[in-house]
CSV table of C-alpha atoms and ligand atoms in Angstrom, one decimal:
chain,number,residue,atom,x,y,z
A,20,MET,CA,-69.0,46.4,23.6
A,21,GLU,CA,-69.7,47.9,26.9
A,22,LEU,CA,-70.8,45.8,29.8
A,23,HIS,CA,-72.0,46.9,33.4
A,24,VAL,CA,-72.2,44.0,35.9
A,25,THR,CA,-73.0,43.9,39.5
A,26,LEU,CA,-73.6,40.1,40.8
A,27,ASN,CA,-74.2,38.2,43.9
A,28,LYS,CA,-74.5,34.6,43.9
A,29,SER,CA,-73.6,32.0,46.9
A,30,PHE,CA,-73.3,28.3,46.8
A,31,GLY,CA,-72.4,26.9,50.2
A,32,THR,CA,-69.3,28.2,51.2
A,33,PHE,CA,-68.5,30.0,47.8
A,34,SER,CA,-69.8,33.3,47.1
A,35,LEU,CA,-69.4,35.3,43.9
A,36,ASP,CA,-69.6,39.1,44.6
A,37,MET,CA,-68.6,41.2,41.5
A,38,ALA,CA,-68.9,44.7,40.4
A,39,PHE,CA,-67.3,46.0,37.2
A,40,THR,CA,-67.7,47.8,33.9
A,41,VAL,CA,-65.7,47.1,30.9
A,42,GLN,CA,-65.6,48.3,27.6
A,43,GLY,CA,-63.7,46.6,24.6
A,44,GLU,CA,-63.7,44.0,21.9
A,45,ARG,CA,-61.3,41.6,23.5
A,46,ILE,CA,-61.8,41.2,27.4
A,47,GLY,CA,-60.3,38.7,29.4
A,48,VAL,CA,-61.4,36.9,32.7
A,49,PHE,CA,-58.3,35.4,34.5
A,50,GLY,CA,-58.0,33.5,37.5
A,51,PRO,CA,-57.1,30.3,39.2
A,52,SER,CA,-59.4,27.0,39.4
A,53,GLY,CA,-62.3,27.6,41.4
A,54,CYS,CA,-62.4,31.4,41.7
A,55,GLY,CA,-65.8,31.8,39.9
A,56,LYS,CA,-64.9,32.2,36.4
A,57,SER,CA,-67.3,29.7,34.8
A,58,THR,CA,-70.2,30.9,37.4
A,59,LEU,CA,-69.6,34.4,35.9
A,60,VAL,CA,-70.1,33.0,32.5
A,61,SER,CA,-73.4,31.0,33.1
A,62,LEU,CA,-74.7,34.2,35.1
A,63,LEU,CA,-73.9,36.4,32.1
A,64,ALA,CA,-75.6,34.1,29.6
A,65,GLY,CA,-78.6,33.6,31.7
A,66,LEU,CA,-77.9,30.0,32.3
A,67,GLN,CA,-78.0,30.5,36.0
A,68,GLN,CA,-79.8,33.3,38.1
A,69,PRO,CA,-78.0,35.5,40.3
A,70,ASP,CA,-79.3,35.8,44.0
A,71,SER,CA,-79.1,39.7,43.1
A,72,GLY,CA,-77.5,42.4,41.0
A,73,SER,CA,-77.7,43.7,37.4
A,74,ILE,CA,-76.3,43.0,34.1
A,75,SER,CA,-76.4,45.4,31.1
A,76,LEU,CA,-74.8,44.9,27.8
A,77,ASP,CA,-74.5,47.9,25.2
A,78,GLY,CA,-77.1,49.7,27.2
A,79,GLU,CA,-79.7,46.8,27.1
A,80,VAL,CA,-80.7,45.5,30.7
A,81,LEU,CA,-80.4,41.7,30.6
A,82,TYR,CA,-80.8,41.3,34.4
A,83,ASP,CA,-81.8,43.4,37.1
A,84,SER,CA,-83.0,41.8,40.3
A,85,HIS,CA,-84.8,45.0,41.6
A,86,GLY,CA,-86.6,45.7,38.3
A,87,GLY,CA,-87.8,42.2,38.1
A,88,ILE,CA,-86.0,41.8,34.6
A,89,ASN,CA,-84.4,38.4,33.6
A,90,ALA,CA,-83.9,38.0,30.0
A,91,PRO,CA,-83.8,34.1,28.9
A,92,PRO,CA,-80.6,33.2,27.4
A,93,GLU,CA,-81.9,33.1,23.6
A,94,GLN,CA,-83.1,36.8,23.9
A,95,ARG,CA,-79.5,37.8,25.4
A,96,ARG,CA,-77.8,36.7,22.2
A,97,ILE,CA,-74.6,35.7,23.9
A,98,GLY,CA,-72.9,32.9,22.7
A,99,ILE,CA,-70.7,30.4,24.6
A,100,VAL,CA,-67.8,28.3,23.5
A,101,PHE,CA,-67.0,25.6,26.0
A,102,GLN,CA,-63.8,23.8,26.7
A,103,ARG,CA,-65.1,20.9,25.0
A,104,PRO,CA,-67.8,21.4,22.1
A,105,TYR,CA,-71.1,19.8,22.9
A,106,LEU,CA,-71.9,18.7,19.2
A,107,PHE,CA,-75.1,16.7,18.4
A,108,PRO,CA,-73.8,13.3,17.8
A,109,HIS,CA,-76.7,12.5,15.4
A,110,MET,CA,-76.3,15.4,13.1
A,111,SER,CA,-73.6,16.0,10.5
A,112,VAL,CA,-71.2,18.8,10.9
A,113,LYS,CA,-73.1,21.1,8.5
A,114,ALA,CA,-76.6,20.4,10.6
A,115,ASN,CA,-74.5,21.1,13.7
A,116,LEU,CA,-73.2,24.5,12.1
A,117,LEU,CA,-76.8,25.4,11.0
A,118,TYR,CA,-78.5,24.6,14.4
A,119,GLY,CA,-78.3,28.0,16.0
A,120,PHE,CA,-78.5,29.8,12.8
A,121,LYS,CA,-81.9,28.5,12.1
A,122,ARG,CA,-83.0,29.6,15.4
A,123,CYS,CA,-81.8,33.0,15.2
A,124,ALA,CA,-84.4,36.0,14.0
A,125,ALA,CA,-83.7,36.8,10.2
A,126,ALA,CA,-83.1,40.3,11.5
A,127,ASN,CA,-80.1,39.3,13.4
A,128,ARG,CA,-78.4,37.0,10.8
A,129,THR,CA,-75.3,39.0,10.2
A,130,VAL,CA,-72.7,36.0,9.8
A,131,ASP,CA,-72.8,34.5,6.2
A,132,PHE,CA,-72.4,30.6,6.4
A,133,ASP,CA,-70.3,30.4,3.6
A,134,SER,CA,-67.9,33.2,5.1
A,135,LEU,CA,-67.7,31.3,8.2
A,136,VAL,CA,-66.9,28.1,6.7
A,137,GLU,CA,-64.1,29.6,5.0
A,138,VAL,CA,-62.5,31.5,8.0
A,139,LEU,CA,-62.7,28.3,10.0
A,140,GLN,CA,-61.5,26.3,7.1
A,141,ILE,CA,-64.1,23.6,7.7
A,142,GLY,CA,-65.9,23.2,4.0
A,143,HIS,CA,-64.2,19.9,3.7
A,144,LEU,CA,-66.0,18.7,6.9
A,145,LEU,CA,-69.6,19.7,6.2
A,146,SER,CA,-71.0,16.3,5.3
A,147,ARG,CA,-69.0,14.4,7.9
A,148,SER,CA,-70.5,13.1,11.1
A,149,VAL,CA,-69.2,14.4,14.0
A,150,HIS,CA,-67.9,11.1,15.6
A,151,ASN,CA,-64.6,10.8,13.9
A,152,LEU,CA,-63.4,14.4,13.8
A,153,SER,CA,-60.2,15.3,15.6
A,154,GLY,CA,-60.1,17.4,18.8
A,155,GLY,CA,-59.2,20.4,16.7
A,156,GLU,CA,-61.9,20.0,14.0
A,157,LYS,CA,-64.7,19.5,16.7
A,158,GLN,CA,-63.4,22.7,18.5
A,159,ARG,CA,-63.6,24.7,15.0
A,160,VAL,CA,-67.2,23.1,14.5
A,161,GLY,CA,-68.2,24.1,17.8
A,162,ILE,CA,-66.8,27.8,17.3
A,163,GLY,CA,-68.5,27.8,14.1
A,164,ARG,CA,-71.9,26.6,15.5
A,165,THR,CA,-71.8,29.4,18.2
A,166,VAL,CA,-70.7,32.1,15.7
A,167,LEU,CA,-73.4,31.2,13.2
A,168,SER,CA,-76.0,31.8,16.2
A,169,ASN,CA,-75.1,35.4,15.5
A,170,PRO,CA,-74.2,36.4,19.1
A,171,ARG,CA,-73.5,40.1,19.9
A,172,LEU,CA,-71.1,38.8,22.5
A,173,LEU,CA,-69.0,35.5,22.5
A,174,LEU,CA,-68.0,33.9,26.0
A,175,LEU,CA,-65.0,31.8,25.4
A,176,ASP,CA,-65.0,29.4,28.5
A,177,GLU,CA,-61.3,28.1,28.6
A,178,PRO,CA,-61.8,26.8,24.7
A,179,LEU,CA,-58.1,26.0,24.6
A,180,SER,CA,-57.7,24.1,27.8
A,181,ALA,CA,-58.4,20.7,26.4
A,182,LEU,CA,-55.9,21.2,23.4
A,183,ASP,CA,-52.2,20.4,23.0
A,184,ASP,CA,-49.8,23.3,22.6
A,185,ASN,CA,-49.7,23.0,18.9
A,186,LEU,CA,-53.4,22.9,18.3
A,187,LYS,CA,-53.9,25.6,20.9
A,188,PHE,CA,-52.3,28.2,18.5
A,189,GLN,CA,-54.3,26.9,15.4
A,190,ILE,CA,-57.5,27.6,17.5
A,191,ILE,CA,-56.3,30.8,18.6
A,192,ASP,CA,-55.9,32.0,15.1
A,193,TYR,CA,-59.2,30.7,14.3
A,194,LEU,CA,-61.1,32.5,17.2
A,195,LYS,CA,-59.3,35.7,16.5
A,196,ALA,CA,-60.0,35.3,12.8
A,197,ALA,CA,-63.7,34.4,13.4
A,198,SER,CA,-64.5,37.4,16.1
A,199,ALA,CA,-62.7,39.9,13.6
A,200,ALA,CA,-64.3,38.8,10.5
A,201,PHE,CA,-67.9,39.0,12.0
A,202,ARG,CA,-67.1,41.7,14.3
A,203,ILE,CA,-68.2,39.9,17.5
A,204,PRO,CA,-66.5,41.0,20.6
A,205,TYR,CA,-65.6,38.5,23.2
A,206,ILE,CA,-64.9,37.7,26.7
A,207,PHE,CA,-62.1,35.1,26.9
A,208,ILE,CA,-61.9,33.1,30.2
A,209,SER,CA,-58.7,31.3,31.1
A,210,HIS,CA,-56.4,30.5,33.9
A,211,SER,CA,-53.5,31.0,31.5
A,212,LEU,CA,-51.7,34.5,31.6
A,213,LEU,CA,-50.1,33.5,28.4
A,214,GLU,CA,-53.2,33.0,26.6
A,215,MET,CA,-54.6,36.3,28.1
A,216,ARG,CA,-51.6,38.2,26.7
A,217,ILE,CA,-52.2,36.7,23.1
A,218,MET,CA,-56.1,36.7,23.3
A,219,THR,CA,-57.1,40.0,25.2
A,220,ASP,CA,-56.5,43.8,25.4
A,221,ARG,CA,-58.1,44.4,28.9
A,222,VAL,CA,-58.4,41.7,31.7
A,223,LEU,CA,-60.5,41.2,34.7
A,224,ALA,CA,-58.4,39.4,37.5
A,225,VAL,CA,-60.7,37.3,39.4
A,226,SER,CA,-59.8,35.8,42.9
A,227,ALA,CA,-62.1,34.0,45.3
A,228,GLY,CA,-65.1,35.2,43.6
A,229,ARG,CA,-64.2,38.9,43.5
A,230,ILE,CA,-62.7,41.2,40.9
A,231,ALA,CA,-59.1,41.6,42.2
A,232,ALA,CA,-57.7,43.9,39.4
A,233,GLN,CA,-58.8,45.2,36.0
A,234,ALA,CA,-55.6,45.7,33.9
A,235,THR,CA,-54.0,45.0,30.6
A,236,ALA,CA,-52.7,41.3,30.4
A,237,GLU,CA,-49.1,43.0,30.1
A,238,GLU,CA,-49.6,44.9,33.3
A,239,LEU,CA,-50.6,41.5,34.9
A,240,ALA,CA,-47.7,39.8,33.5
A,241,ARG,CA,-45.2,42.5,34.8
A,242,SER,CA,-47.0,42.6,38.4
A,243,GLN,CA,-47.0,38.6,38.7
A,244,MET,CA,-43.1,38.1,37.6
A,245,GLY,CA,-41.6,38.2,40.8
A,246,ARG,CA,-44.0,35.8,42.4
A,247,SER,CA,-44.2,33.2,39.3
A,248,PRO,CA,-42.0,30.4,39.3
A,249,ILE,CA,-41.6,30.8,35.6
A,250,GLY,CA,-41.0,34.8,35.7
A,251,TYR,CA,-42.2,36.8,32.9
A,252,ILE,CA,-42.4,35.3,29.7
A,253,ASN,CA,-41.2,37.3,26.7
A,254,LEU,CA,-43.3,36.3,23.5
A,255,LEU,CA,-41.1,36.6,20.4
A,256,ARG,CA,-42.6,36.1,17.0
A,257,LEU,CA,-39.7,35.2,14.9
A,258,ASP,CA,-39.5,34.2,11.0
A,259,LYS,CA,-37.1,33.4,8.2
A,260,PRO,CA,-34.5,31.1,10.3
A,261,ARG,CA,-31.0,30.5,8.7
A,262,ARG,CA,-29.8,27.1,9.6
A,263,ILE,CA,-26.1,27.6,10.9
A,264,ASN,CA,-24.2,24.3,12.5
A,265,GLY,CA,-27.5,22.8,13.9
A,266,VAL,CA,-29.2,25.8,15.3
A,267,SER,CA,-31.5,28.6,13.6
A,268,ALA,CA,-30.5,32.1,13.6
A,269,TYR,CA,-33.6,34.7,13.4
A,270,ALA,CA,-33.2,38.3,12.4
A,271,TRP,CA,-34.6,40.2,15.4
A,272,GLY,CA,-34.3,43.7,16.3
A,273,GLY,CA,-31.7,44.5,13.8
A,274,THR,CA,-29.5,41.9,14.9
A,275,GLU,CA,-29.8,38.0,15.1
A,276,LEU,CA,-31.2,35.4,18.0
A,277,VAL,CA,-29.8,31.9,17.8
A,278,ILE,CA,-32.1,29.3,18.9
A,279,SER,CA,-31.2,25.6,19.3
A,280,THR,CA,-34.7,24.4,17.9
A,281,VAL,CA,-34.5,23.8,14.6
A,282,GLY,CA,-37.7,24.2,13.1
A,283,ASP,CA,-39.3,23.5,9.6
A,284,ARG,CA,-41.6,26.6,9.8
A,285,PRO,CA,-40.9,30.0,8.3
A,286,GLU,CA,-42.3,31.8,11.2
A,287,ALA,CA,-43.1,30.6,14.8
A,288,LEU,CA,-43.8,32.3,18.2
A,289,PHE,CA,-41.2,31.5,21.0
A,290,GLU,CA,-41.1,32.1,24.8
A,291,LEU,CA,-38.2,33.2,26.7
A,292,SER,CA,-38.4,33.7,30.4
A,293,SER,CA,-37.0,36.9,32.1
A,294,LYS,CA,-35.2,34.2,34.3
A,295,ASP,CA,-33.3,33.1,31.5
A,296,ILE,CA,-31.5,36.5,30.8
A,297,ILE,CA,-28.0,37.4,32.3
A,298,LEU,CA,-27.1,41.0,32.4
A,299,LEU,CA,-23.7,41.9,32.2
A,300,LYS,CA,-22.0,45.3,32.7
A,301,GLN,CA,-19.1,44.7,30.2
A,302,HIS,CA,-18.6,42.7,27.2
A,303,PRO,CA,-17.0,39.3,28.3
A,304,ASP,CA,-13.9,38.0,26.6
A,305,ALA,CA,-16.0,34.5,25.8
A,306,ILE,CA,-19.2,33.2,26.7
A,307,SER,CA,-21.0,30.0,26.2
A,308,ALA,CA,-24.3,31.6,25.9
A,309,ARG,CA,-24.8,32.0,22.2
A,310,ASN,CA,-26.6,35.3,22.2
A,311,LEU,CA,-25.0,38.3,23.6
A,312,LEU,CA,-27.1,41.4,23.0
A,313,GLU,CA,-26.1,45.1,23.5
A,314,CYS,CA,-29.2,46.8,25.2
A,315,ILE,CA,-30.0,50.0,26.8
A,316,VAL,CA,-32.4,49.9,29.7
A,317,ALA,CA,-35.6,51.5,28.8
A,318,ASP,CA,-37.6,51.0,32.2
A,319,THR,CA,-37.6,49.2,35.4
A,320,PHE,CA,-40.3,47.9,37.6
A,321,HIS,CA,-40.7,46.4,40.8
A,322,SER,CA,-42.5,42.8,41.1
A,323,GLY,CA,-42.6,40.8,44.4
A,324,ASN,CA,-38.8,40.9,45.5
A,325,LYS,CA,-37.5,41.2,42.0
A,326,VAL,CA,-36.7,44.1,39.7
A,327,GLY,CA,-38.1,43.9,36.2
A,328,VAL,CA,-35.6,45.5,33.7
A,329,GLU,CA,-37.3,46.5,30.2
A,330,LEU,CA,-34.4,46.2,27.8
A,331,ALA,CA,-34.1,47.8,24.2
A,332,CYS,CA,-32.0,45.7,22.2
A,333,GLY,CA,-31.7,47.5,18.8
A,334,ASP,CA,-35.4,47.6,17.7
A,335,GLY,CA,-36.3,44.5,20.0
A,336,LYS,CA,-37.6,44.5,23.5
A,337,LEU,CA,-37.1,42.1,26.1
A,338,VAL,CA,-37.8,41.8,29.9
A,339,ALA,CA,-35.2,40.6,32.2
A,340,GLU,CA,-35.5,40.1,36.0
A,341,VAL,CA,-33.0,40.5,38.6
A,342,VAL,CA,-32.9,40.6,42.6
A,343,PRO,CA,-32.5,44.3,43.9
A,344,GLU,CA,-28.9,43.8,44.9
A,345,ALA,CA,-27.9,42.6,41.3
A,346,ALA,CA,-29.8,45.9,40.1
A,347,ARG,CA,-27.7,48.1,42.4
A,348,GLU,CA,-24.2,46.5,41.5
A,349,LEU,CA,-24.9,46.6,37.8
A,350,GLY,CA,-26.2,50.5,38.2
A,351,ILE,CA,-29.3,49.5,36.6
A,352,ALA,CA,-31.4,52.6,35.7
A,353,ARG,CA,-33.3,54.0,32.8
A,354,GLY,CA,-30.7,54.8,30.1
A,355,SER,CA,-27.9,52.5,31.2
A,356,ARG,CA,-26.1,50.3,28.9
A,357,LEU,CA,-25.9,46.6,29.4
A,358,PHE,CA,-25.3,43.2,27.7
A,359,ALA,CA,-27.9,40.5,27.9
A,360,ALA,CA,-26.6,36.9,27.7
A,361,ILE,CA,-29.3,34.1,26.3
A,362,LYS,CA,-28.5,30.6,25.9
A,363,ALA,CA,-29.9,29.1,22.5
A,364,SER,CA,-31.6,26.6,24.6
A,365,ALA,CA,-33.5,29.0,26.6
A,366,PHE,CA,-36.2,29.6,23.8
A,367,ARG,CA,-39.2,27.6,23.6
A,368,ARG,CA,-41.1,27.1,20.5
A,369,LEU,CA,-44.7,27.6,21.1
A,370,GLU,CA,-46.4,26.9,17.9
B,419,ATP,N1,-74.0,24.5,41.1
B,419,ATP,C1,-73.2,24.8,41.8
B,419,ATP,N2,-73.4,24.1,43.4
B,419,ATP,C2,-72.3,24.4,44.3
B,419,ATP,N3,-71.2,24.8,44.1
B,419,ATP,C3,-71.0,25.4,42.9
B,419,ATP,C4,-71.9,25.1,41.7
B,419,ATP,N4,-71.3,25.8,40.7
B,419,ATP,C5,-70.1,26.3,41.1
B,419,ATP,N5,-69.8,25.9,42.3
B,419,ATP,C6,-68.5,26.2,43.4
B,419,ATP,O1,-68.3,27.7,43.2
B,419,ATP,C7,-66.9,27.8,43.2
B,419,ATP,C8,-66.6,28.4,41.6
B,419,ATP,O2,-66.8,27.4,40.4
B,419,ATP,P1,-66.6,27.9,39.1
B,419,ATP,O3,-66.8,26.7,38.4
B,419,ATP,O4,-67.1,29.1,38.8
B,419,ATP,O5,-64.9,28.1,39.1
B,419,ATP,P2,-63.9,28.3,37.9
B,419,ATP,O6,-63.0,29.5,38.1
B,419,ATP,O7,-64.7,28.2,36.7
B,419,ATP,O8,-63.0,27.1,38.1
B,419,ATP,P3,-62.3,26.2,36.8
B,419,ATP,O9,-61.2,27.1,36.2
B,419,ATP,O10,-61.6,24.9,37.6
B,419,ATP,O11,-63.4,25.8,35.9
B,419,ATP,C9,-66.2,26.4,43.0
B,419,ATP,O12,-65.9,26.3,44.4
B,419,ATP,C10,-67.4,25.6,42.7
B,419,ATP,O13,-67.4,24.2,43.5
């Protein structure tokens, strides 16, 4: 997918003024509340008209204020998944799913109904009314209805914001699976950097109606580390826990991580903040932290008033943060050897 955009739109004191070109299949639009993310979505989809500018998607001009081009939403073939799915209350799940499909020109119908139902695991819901579906089921039906309208681009407008953590990760898997199965690129909109890192390859960072940066989510996470109260979040997918004395030990990077959460799942995603890793120059005699990892400094970076330290711990990678004075005292430089101490309780299970 290749998108060229130049857009201007003003409402009262707010003005959106964006110009960008972006290529890829998993694009993110990241920014705080009120920065203009949803306005961008509605301008791209043709739900609102810009004051001026142009939009071209894969070489096709959808909007051009100079050329007098303004393709209506149905011709743009851009599907939107909203924070809350607007399902038709008087229709069954199946009728809701088929709504967009029936309106889509036969030549554009590349998404097969049965395959979609399987990808989203909604076969058992088809004859149900939408009234008593759970939040996660509703969202799956909403995704299904949008995907079945056979869009060439999906705009995912904060589709996870109304869901609790557990459900969020289920829906992430369904969104990724549907986009991959039917080869539909997406633009994922969110104020969550964590979601950006899980869902996207390239991110447009938006601030006050402007594109502040275009980067990978990883680059953004590192650049925000020193300014963020939660630091840099290490994401660790761990599996096959062993239960020992009320804690779990997961194989990781050729060693083991001891985590105090005892889960029932064979595999889970954990987060660990860069703030929760203590670096030591020498092996201590004894330490209360249950994890003491021998590491090599793979890289360092500056972020705000902190130094980020990328650690290679066997085959595993972690990012820790220290103040510059600590970096000097520890002699931190690429290739230096350190110990990383992490409490078993510092890991938080995300799914
Ligand atoms: N139709 C409108 N009329 C007047 N102001 C509007 C209109 N639509 C949006 N705005 C204003 O434009 C700004 C950007 O709104 P927008 O909904 O695009 O932000 P957002 O980044 O999506 O925020 P959030 O994450 O909270 O949904 C806000 O200040 C909003 O109040």
